[in-house]
Coordinates of C-alpha atoms in Angstrom, one line a residue:
M1 CA -115.1 -16.2 105.2
Q2 CA -116.0 -13.5 107.6
Q3 CA -114.0 -10.3 107.0
G4 CA -112.5 -8.6 110.0
L5 CA -113.9 -5.1 110.7
M6 CA -110.7 -3.2 111.3
Q7 CA -109.6 -0.2 109.3
R8 CA -107.6 -1.3 106.2
T9 CA -104.8 1.2 106.4
P10 CA -102.0 0.5 104.0
L11 CA -98.5 0.0 105.2
M12 CA -96.8 3.1 103.8
I13 CA -93.2 4.3 104.3
S14 CA -94.5 7.8 104.8
S15 CA -96.5 6.4 107.9
I16 CA -93.2 5.7 109.5
L17 CA -92.0 9.3 108.9
S18 CA -95.3 10.7 110.3
H19 CA -95.2 8.5 113.3
A20 CA -91.4 9.5 113.9
A21 CA -92.3 13.2 113.6
S22 CA -95.4 12.9 115.8
A23 CA -94.2 10.7 118.5
H24 CA -90.4 11.5 118.6
G25 CA -90.3 14.8 116.9
D26 CA -87.6 16.3 119.0
T27 CA -85.3 13.3 118.7
E28 CA -82.1 14.2 117.3
I29 CA -80.5 13.3 113.8
V30 CA -76.8 14.0 113.4
S31 CA -74.9 13.9 110.0
R32 CA -71.5 14.2 108.9
L33 CA -71.1 15.8 105.4
I34 CA -68.4 16.2 102.7
D35 CA -66.7 19.5 103.3
E36 CA -69.6 20.8 105.5
P37 CA -70.0 21.3 109.3
L38 CA -71.8 18.6 111.3
W39 CA -75.5 18.9 110.5
R40 CA -78.2 18.6 113.5
Y41 CA -81.8 18.5 113.4
D42 CA -84.7 16.3 114.5
Y43 CA -87.5 13.9 113.2
R44 CA -89.9 16.8 112.9
S45 CA -87.5 18.7 110.7
L46 CA -86.7 15.5 108.7
A47 CA -90.3 15.2 107.9
H48 CA -90.7 18.9 106.7
R49 CA -87.6 18.7 104.5
A50 CA -88.5 15.3 103.0
A51 CA -91.9 16.8 102.1
Q52 CA -90.2 19.8 100.6
A53 CA -88.0 17.4 98.6
A54 CA -91.0 15.4 97.5
A55 CA -92.6 18.7 96.3
L56 CA -89.4 19.5 94.2
L57 CA -89.6 16.1 92.6
Q58 CA -93.2 16.5 91.7
R59 CA -92.3 19.8 90.1
L60 CA -89.7 18.0 88.0
G61 CA -92.6 15.7 86.8
I62 CA -91.8 12.8 88.9
G63 CA -94.7 10.7 90.1
S64 CA -96.1 7.3 90.6
G65 CA -93.9 4.6 89.1
D66 CA -91.0 6.8 88.1
Y67 CA -87.4 5.9 89.2
V68 CA -85.0 8.3 90.8
S69 CA -81.3 7.3 91.4
S70 CA -79.0 8.3 94.2
L71 CA -75.2 8.2 94.4
A72 CA -74.6 9.3 98.0
W73 CA -73.1 8.3 101.4
N74 CA -74.7 7.9 104.7
T75 CA -75.9 11.5 105.2
H76 CA -79.1 13.2 106.2
R77 CA -79.9 14.4 102.7
H78 CA -79.7 10.8 101.4
F79 CA -81.9 9.7 104.4
E80 CA -84.5 12.3 103.3
L81 CA -84.6 10.6 99.9
F82 CA -85.5 7.4 101.6
F83 CA -89.0 9.2 102.4
A84 CA -89.3 11.8 99.7
V85 CA -89.0 9.5 96.7
P86 CA -91.2 6.4 97.6
G87 CA -93.6 9.0 99.6
I88 CA -95.0 10.2 96.1
G89 CA -95.2 6.8 94.7
A90 CA -91.9 6.8 92.9
V91 CA -89.0 4.4 93.4
L92 CA -85.7 5.3 94.8
H93 CA -82.7 3.3 93.2
T94 CA -79.8 3.5 95.5
A95 CA -76.9 3.1 93.1
N96 CA -73.9 1.4 94.5
P97 CA -70.8 3.5 93.8
R98 CA -68.5 0.4 94.7
L99 CA -69.5 -1.1 91.2
S100 CA -67.6 -0.5 88.1
D101 CA -68.7 2.6 85.9
E102 CA -70.1 0.2 83.4
Q103 CA -72.2 -1.6 86.1
I104 CA -73.4 1.6 87.7
A105 CA -74.5 3.0 84.2
Y106 CA -76.1 -0.4 83.6
T107 CA -78.2 -0.2 86.8
I108 CA -79.4 3.4 86.3
N109 CA -80.3 2.7 82.7
H110 CA -81.9 -0.6 83.6
A111 CA -84.1 1.2 86.2
G112 CA -84.8 4.0 83.8
S113 CA -84.1 6.8 86.3
R114 CA -85.1 10.2 85.3
V115 CA -83.3 12.1 88.0
L116 CA -79.9 11.5 89.6
L117 CA -79.0 13.1 93.0
F118 CA -75.4 12.7 94.1
D119 CA -73.0 13.8 96.6
R120 CA -70.3 16.4 95.6
S121 CA -67.3 13.8 95.9
F122 CA -69.1 11.8 93.3
A123 CA -68.9 14.6 90.7
P124 CA -65.9 13.0 88.8
L125 CA -67.8 9.8 88.7
V126 CA -71.1 11.4 87.4
A127 CA -68.9 13.2 84.7
R128 CA -67.9 9.8 83.4
L129 CA -71.3 8.4 83.7
R130 CA -73.2 11.1 82.1
P131 CA -72.6 10.1 78.4
K132 CA -73.7 6.4 79.2
L133 CA -76.9 7.4 80.9
N134 CA -79.9 7.2 78.6
S135 CA -82.9 8.2 80.7
V136 CA -81.5 10.8 83.3
N137 CA -83.1 14.2 82.6
H138 CA -82.2 16.0 85.8
Y139 CA -79.0 16.2 87.8
I140 CA -78.9 17.4 91.3
V141 CA -76.0 17.7 93.7
L142 CA -76.7 17.0 97.3
S143 CA -74.9 20.0 98.6
A144 CA -75.5 23.4 100.4
R145 CA -73.6 25.3 97.7
E146 CA -75.4 27.0 95.0
S147 CA -74.3 24.8 92.1
L148 CA -71.7 22.5 90.6
E149 CA -70.3 22.2 87.0
V150 CA -70.2 18.7 85.5
E151 CA -68.6 18.6 82.2
G152 CA -69.1 22.4 81.8
D153 CA -72.7 22.3 82.7
P154 CA -74.2 23.9 85.9
V155 CA -75.8 21.3 88.3
P156 CA -78.1 22.9 90.8
S157 CA -77.9 22.1 94.5
Y158 CA -80.4 20.1 96.4
E159 CA -80.6 22.9 99.3
A160 CA -81.2 25.7 96.7
L161 CA -84.0 23.7 95.1
I162 CA -85.9 22.6 98.2
A163 CA -85.7 26.0 100.0
G164 CA -89.1 27.6 100.3
K165 CA -90.9 24.7 98.8
Q166 CA -94.4 24.0 100.3
P167 CA -94.3 20.7 101.8
I168 CA -96.7 18.1 100.3
E169 CA -99.3 16.0 102.0
W170 CA -98.3 12.5 101.6
P171 CA -100.7 10.5 99.3
V172 CA -101.9 7.1 100.1
F173 CA -101.7 4.4 97.5
D174 CA -101.3 0.6 97.3
E175 CA -98.9 -0.7 100.0
N176 CA -97.5 -3.2 97.4
A177 CA -96.3 -0.4 95.2
G178 CA -92.5 -0.3 94.6
A179 CA -90.5 1.8 97.0
V180 CA -86.7 1.1 96.9
L181 CA -84.8 -0.7 94.3
C182 CA -81.3 -2.2 95.1
Y183 CA -79.1 -4.2 92.8
T184 CA -77.3 -7.1 94.0
S185 CA -73.8 -8.0 92.4
G186 CA -73.8 -11.4 94.3
T187 CA -74.7 -13.2 91.0
T188 CA -73.6 -14.2 87.6
G189 CA -73.7 -11.6 84.7
D190 CA -75.1 -8.1 85.2
P191 CA -76.4 -6.9 88.6
K192 CA -79.9 -8.0 89.3
G193 CA -82.5 -5.6 90.7
V194 CA -84.6 -6.3 93.9
L195 CA -87.6 -4.1 94.2
Y196 CA -88.9 -3.6 97.7
S197 CA -92.3 -2.6 98.3
H198 CA -94.0 -0.1 101.0
R199 CA -95.4 -3.2 102.6
S200 CA -92.0 -5.0 102.8
M201 CA -90.1 -2.2 104.2
V202 CA -92.7 -1.5 107.0
L203 CA -92.8 -5.2 107.9
Q204 CA -89.0 -5.4 107.9
A205 CA -88.8 -2.2 110.2
L206 CA -91.1 -3.8 112.7
A207 CA -89.4 -7.3 112.4
A208 CA -86.0 -6.0 113.0
S209 CA -87.2 -4.1 116.1
L210 CA -87.9 -7.3 117.8
S211 CA -85.7 -8.2 120.8
G212 CA -84.6 -11.3 119.0
A213 CA -83.3 -9.0 116.2
F214 CA -82.0 -5.6 116.7
G215 CA -84.0 -5.0 119.8
L216 CA -84.1 -1.1 119.3
S217 CA -86.1 1.4 121.3
A218 CA -86.3 5.2 121.7
F219 CA -83.3 4.9 124.4
D220 CA -80.9 3.9 121.6
C221 CA -78.6 5.9 119.5
V222 CA -78.2 4.2 116.1
M223 CA -75.2 4.8 113.7
P224 CA -75.5 2.7 110.5
C225 CA -72.0 1.7 109.3
S226 CA -73.6 -0.4 106.5
S227 CA -74.2 1.8 103.5
L228 CA -77.5 3.3 102.7
Y229 CA -76.8 2.3 99.1
H230 CA -76.4 -1.3 100.0
G231 CA -79.6 -3.0 101.0
T232 CA -81.0 0.2 102.7
A233 CA -78.3 -0.1 105.3
W234 CA -79.9 -3.4 106.5
G235 CA -83.2 -1.5 107.0
L236 CA -81.8 0.6 109.7
P237 CA -83.2 4.0 108.4
F238 CA -86.7 2.8 108.7
T239 CA -86.3 0.7 111.8
A240 CA -84.5 3.6 113.8
A241 CA -87.4 6.0 112.7
V242 CA -90.1 3.8 113.7
N243 CA -88.6 3.4 117.2
G244 CA -87.6 6.9 117.6
C245 CA -83.8 6.3 117.8
K246 CA -81.5 9.1 117.8
F247 CA -79.8 8.5 114.3
V248 CA -76.2 9.5 113.6
L249 CA -75.0 9.3 110.1
P250 CA -71.0 9.0 109.5
C251 CA -71.0 9.9 105.9
D252 CA -68.0 8.2 104.1
K253 CA -65.8 8.3 107.3
M254 CA -65.7 4.7 108.5
D255 CA -62.1 4.8 110.0
G256 CA -61.7 4.0 113.7
R257 CA -61.0 7.5 114.8
S258 CA -63.9 9.0 113.0
L259 CA -66.4 6.5 114.3
Q260 CA -64.9 6.9 117.9
E261 CA -65.5 10.5 117.8
L262 CA -69.1 10.1 116.9
I263 CA -69.5 7.3 119.5
K264 CA -68.2 9.4 122.3
N265 CA -69.8 12.7 121.3
E266 CA -73.2 11.5 120.3
G267 CA -73.7 8.6 122.7
V268 CA -74.0 5.8 120.0
T269 CA -75.3 2.5 121.6
F270 CA -76.0 0.4 118.4
S271 CA -74.2 0.0 115.1
D272 CA -73.8 -2.4 112.3
G273 CA -71.4 -3.1 109.5
V274 CA -69.0 -5.5 107.9
P275 CA -66.1 -7.1 110.0
T276 CA -63.4 -4.8 108.3
I277 CA -65.0 -1.7 109.7
W278 CA -65.0 -3.1 113.3
T279 CA -61.5 -4.5 113.0
M280 CA -60.4 -0.9 112.2
Y281 CA -62.3 0.5 115.1
L282 CA -60.9 -2.2 117.5
D283 CA -57.3 -1.4 116.2
H284 CA -58.0 2.3 117.2
L285 CA -59.1 1.4 120.6
E286 CA -56.1 -0.9 121.1
R287 CA -53.7 1.8 119.7
T288 CA -55.0 4.8 121.7
G289 CA -56.0 3.0 125.0
E290 CA -59.5 4.4 124.7
D291 CA -62.7 2.7 125.8
A292 CA -65.7 2.2 123.7
G293 CA -67.9 4.8 125.5
S294 CA -71.6 4.2 125.2
L295 CA -71.4 1.5 122.5
D296 CA -73.5 -1.4 123.7
R297 CA -73.9 -3.7 120.8
L298 CA -72.9 -4.5 117.3
V299 CA -74.5 -6.4 114.5
I300 CA -72.0 -7.6 112.2
G301 CA -72.6 -9.3 108.7
G302 CA -71.2 -9.6 105.2
S303 CA -68.7 -12.3 106.3
A304 CA -68.0 -14.3 109.4
V305 CA -67.1 -12.5 112.6
P306 CA -63.5 -13.0 113.6
R307 CA -63.6 -14.8 116.8
A308 CA -60.7 -12.9 118.3
M309 CA -62.3 -9.5 117.4
A310 CA -65.7 -10.6 119.1
E311 CA -63.9 -11.8 122.2
K312 CA -61.9 -8.6 122.7
L313 CA -64.8 -6.3 121.8
Q314 CA -67.1 -8.2 124.5
G315 CA -64.6 -9.3 127.0
K316 CA -62.4 -6.1 127.2
Y317 CA -64.7 -3.3 125.9
G318 CA -68.1 -4.7 127.0
V319 CA -69.6 -4.4 123.4
S320 CA -72.0 -7.3 122.7
V321 CA -71.4 -8.7 119.2
R322 CA -74.3 -10.3 117.2
Q323 CA -73.7 -12.0 113.9
L324 CA -76.3 -11.5 111.0
W325 CA -76.8 -13.2 107.8
G326 CA -79.1 -12.1 105.1
M327 CA -79.1 -11.0 101.3
T328 CA -80.1 -8.1 99.2
E329 CA -83.3 -10.2 98.4
T330 CA -84.2 -10.5 102.2
I331 CA -83.6 -6.9 103.0
A332 CA -80.5 -8.2 104.8
L333 CA -82.3 -9.7 107.8
G334 CA -82.5 -13.4 107.5
V335 CA -81.1 -14.8 110.8
V336 CA -79.5 -13.1 113.7
A337 CA -77.5 -14.6 116.4
T338 CA -79.2 -13.6 119.6
P339 CA -79.5 -15.6 123.0
I340 CA -82.6 -17.5 124.1
P341 CA -83.3 -18.7 127.7
K342 CA -82.3 -22.4 126.9
L343 CA -79.0 -21.2 125.7
A344 CA -78.3 -18.6 128.4
A345 CA -78.9 -21.4 130.9
R346 CA -75.7 -23.0 129.8
G347 CA -73.6 -20.0 131.0
Q348 CA -71.9 -17.0 129.3
Q349 CA -69.0 -19.0 127.7
A350 CA -71.4 -21.5 126.0
T351 CA -73.7 -18.6 124.8
D352 CA -70.7 -16.7 123.3
E353 CA -69.6 -19.8 121.6
V354 CA -72.8 -20.2 119.8
I355 CA -73.4 -16.4 119.1
W356 CA -69.9 -16.0 117.6
T357 CA -69.9 -19.1 115.5
R358 CA -73.2 -19.5 114.3
Q359 CA -75.1 -17.3 111.8
G360 CA -78.1 -17.0 114.0
R361 CA -81.8 -17.9 114.6
L362 CA -84.6 -17.4 112.1
Q363 CA -86.4 -14.1 112.2
F364 CA -90.2 -13.6 112.1
G365 CA -91.3 -14.2 108.5
S366 CA -88.3 -16.3 107.5
E367 CA -88.2 -20.0 106.5
L368 CA -85.0 -22.0 105.6
K369 CA -84.5 -25.5 104.3
I370 CA -81.4 -27.6 103.4
V371 CA -82.2 -29.9 100.5
D372 CA -80.2 -32.3 98.5
E373 CA -79.9 -32.3 94.6
D374 CA -83.2 -33.9 94.4
G375 CA -84.9 -31.4 96.6
K376 CA -85.2 -33.7 99.6
E377 CA -84.9 -31.9 103.0
L378 CA -81.8 -32.7 104.9
P379 CA -81.1 -32.8 108.5
R380 CA -80.2 -29.6 110.3
D381 CA -77.3 -30.9 112.1
G382 CA -74.6 -28.4 111.3
Q383 CA -72.6 -31.0 109.2
T384 CA -74.8 -32.2 106.4
P385 CA -74.2 -29.9 103.3
G386 CA -76.8 -29.1 100.6
R387 CA -78.8 -26.4 99.1
L388 CA -80.0 -23.6 101.2
L389 CA -83.6 -22.5 100.4
V390 CA -84.7 -19.1 101.8
A391 CA -88.1 -17.7 101.9
R392 CA -89.4 -14.6 103.7
S393 CA -92.7 -12.8 104.0
V394 CA -90.8 -9.7 103.1
D395 CA -88.8 -11.0 100.3
R396 CA -89.0 -10.1 96.7
R397 CA -91.0 -12.7 94.7
A398 CA -89.2 -12.1 91.4
L399 CA -86.2 -10.2 90.0
F400 CA -86.7 -6.7 88.6
P401 CA -88.1 -6.1 86.1
Q402 CA -90.7 -9.0 86.5
R403 CA -91.3 -10.7 83.2
E404 CA -94.2 -13.1 82.6
D405 CA -92.0 -15.7 81.0
R406 CA -89.8 -15.9 84.2
P407 CA -91.0 -18.4 86.9
R408 CA -92.0 -16.5 90.1
L409 CA -89.7 -17.3 93.0
R410 CA -91.2 -18.8 96.1
W411 CA -87.9 -20.0 97.4
L412 CA -84.5 -18.4 96.7
V413 CA -82.0 -21.1 96.2
R414 CA -78.3 -20.8 97.2
H415 CA -75.8 -23.5 97.0
R416 CA -74.0 -24.7 100.0
R417 CA -70.9 -27.0 100.0
H418 CA -68.5 -27.8 102.7
C419 CA -70.5 -25.6 105.0
H420 CA -69.5 -22.4 103.1
L421 CA -72.0 -20.2 101.5
G422 CA -71.5 -19.7 97.9
C423 CA -74.4 -18.9 95.5
R424 CA -75.8 -19.4 92.2
W425 CA -79.2 -18.3 90.9
V426 CA -81.7 -21.3 90.4
H427 CA -85.4 -20.9 89.5
A428 CA -87.6 -22.4 92.3
H429 CA -91.3 -22.8 91.4
H430 CA -94.2 -22.6 93.7

């Protein structure tokens, strides 16, 4: 077969950052913080600080194939780690603080993380975890203050450690190298690790940018209300960066009043999250009589969008509501409910009925099948229940760590009965 003659440039997460800094360098990033003033900077400064953080990690002996864990909210420092850690060939494990202490310790030990970076508000949790962590050699608090004591031991601050560091030049390596590790608890037994590669994250960012998905552009101001520690906030950190969107990080403050302040003050146009967050936001608007300001569209997932909430947000406040379905294994983006010409031709009411009551349409790179107990494909009529098989070009092919005695997964199988999604893990062979 004749090979193409184009340059073979690996798809690297660092290339997203370099592009954002070069093409959208002065686009603003805004972050709320724990007990600190609002932080403002831009993509050019993000690239500089991420490269300084990478230099710090290298000085600590972190390199290709090593694991670094974070216990942090949606802040600019956590955002920097999304580039700094994978940028040197290491893997960022975003630990989920919503899990039990035992499960959090399990995931950090399972990953074999050598460094744990955490927000100040998680200091009590880290104090409880520390005796249970087997591989962590370095603890760093994501704070501007000089240090913090955990169980009587001083923990240096991130800001103090990166100050004055010479930014590194980003290395280039295999695009299939691991980049981010997330653990899903939507399974039996212990949480299961899903290891994303550089290639998968770049493809995810590009696919999510399409008009039939998130439809982002440099005119958008994006506020992720899905957690950075949960499926990389549905890929929004990389999707926003590759499009040069203004990026607003709400920290841990997801109540209606706090979100409204950011929406009004920063001009947020796009956000995401679970229905609970947006129910609280809607309650705030109803209670105060405020409007939704610049907010233009929401992508909601995690559970079905309440019809009444969608109707009020769109009908009264002019906020378009789109439903999303995905899993940690698909980097969240599996199907998104966006209109197409054939549907729009039926009128707004018919369009809304489908958008609000259906999970959505397949996204680029996704495949879905409904099969019976014998693996025979069933009709897609919205009524026949069966097993839902999911495959995606950016999906993981096996659970972490991959073992040779475990069948590789071509299709992820989830069990569907009575038109409700429940799940169990099933091995599916090529």
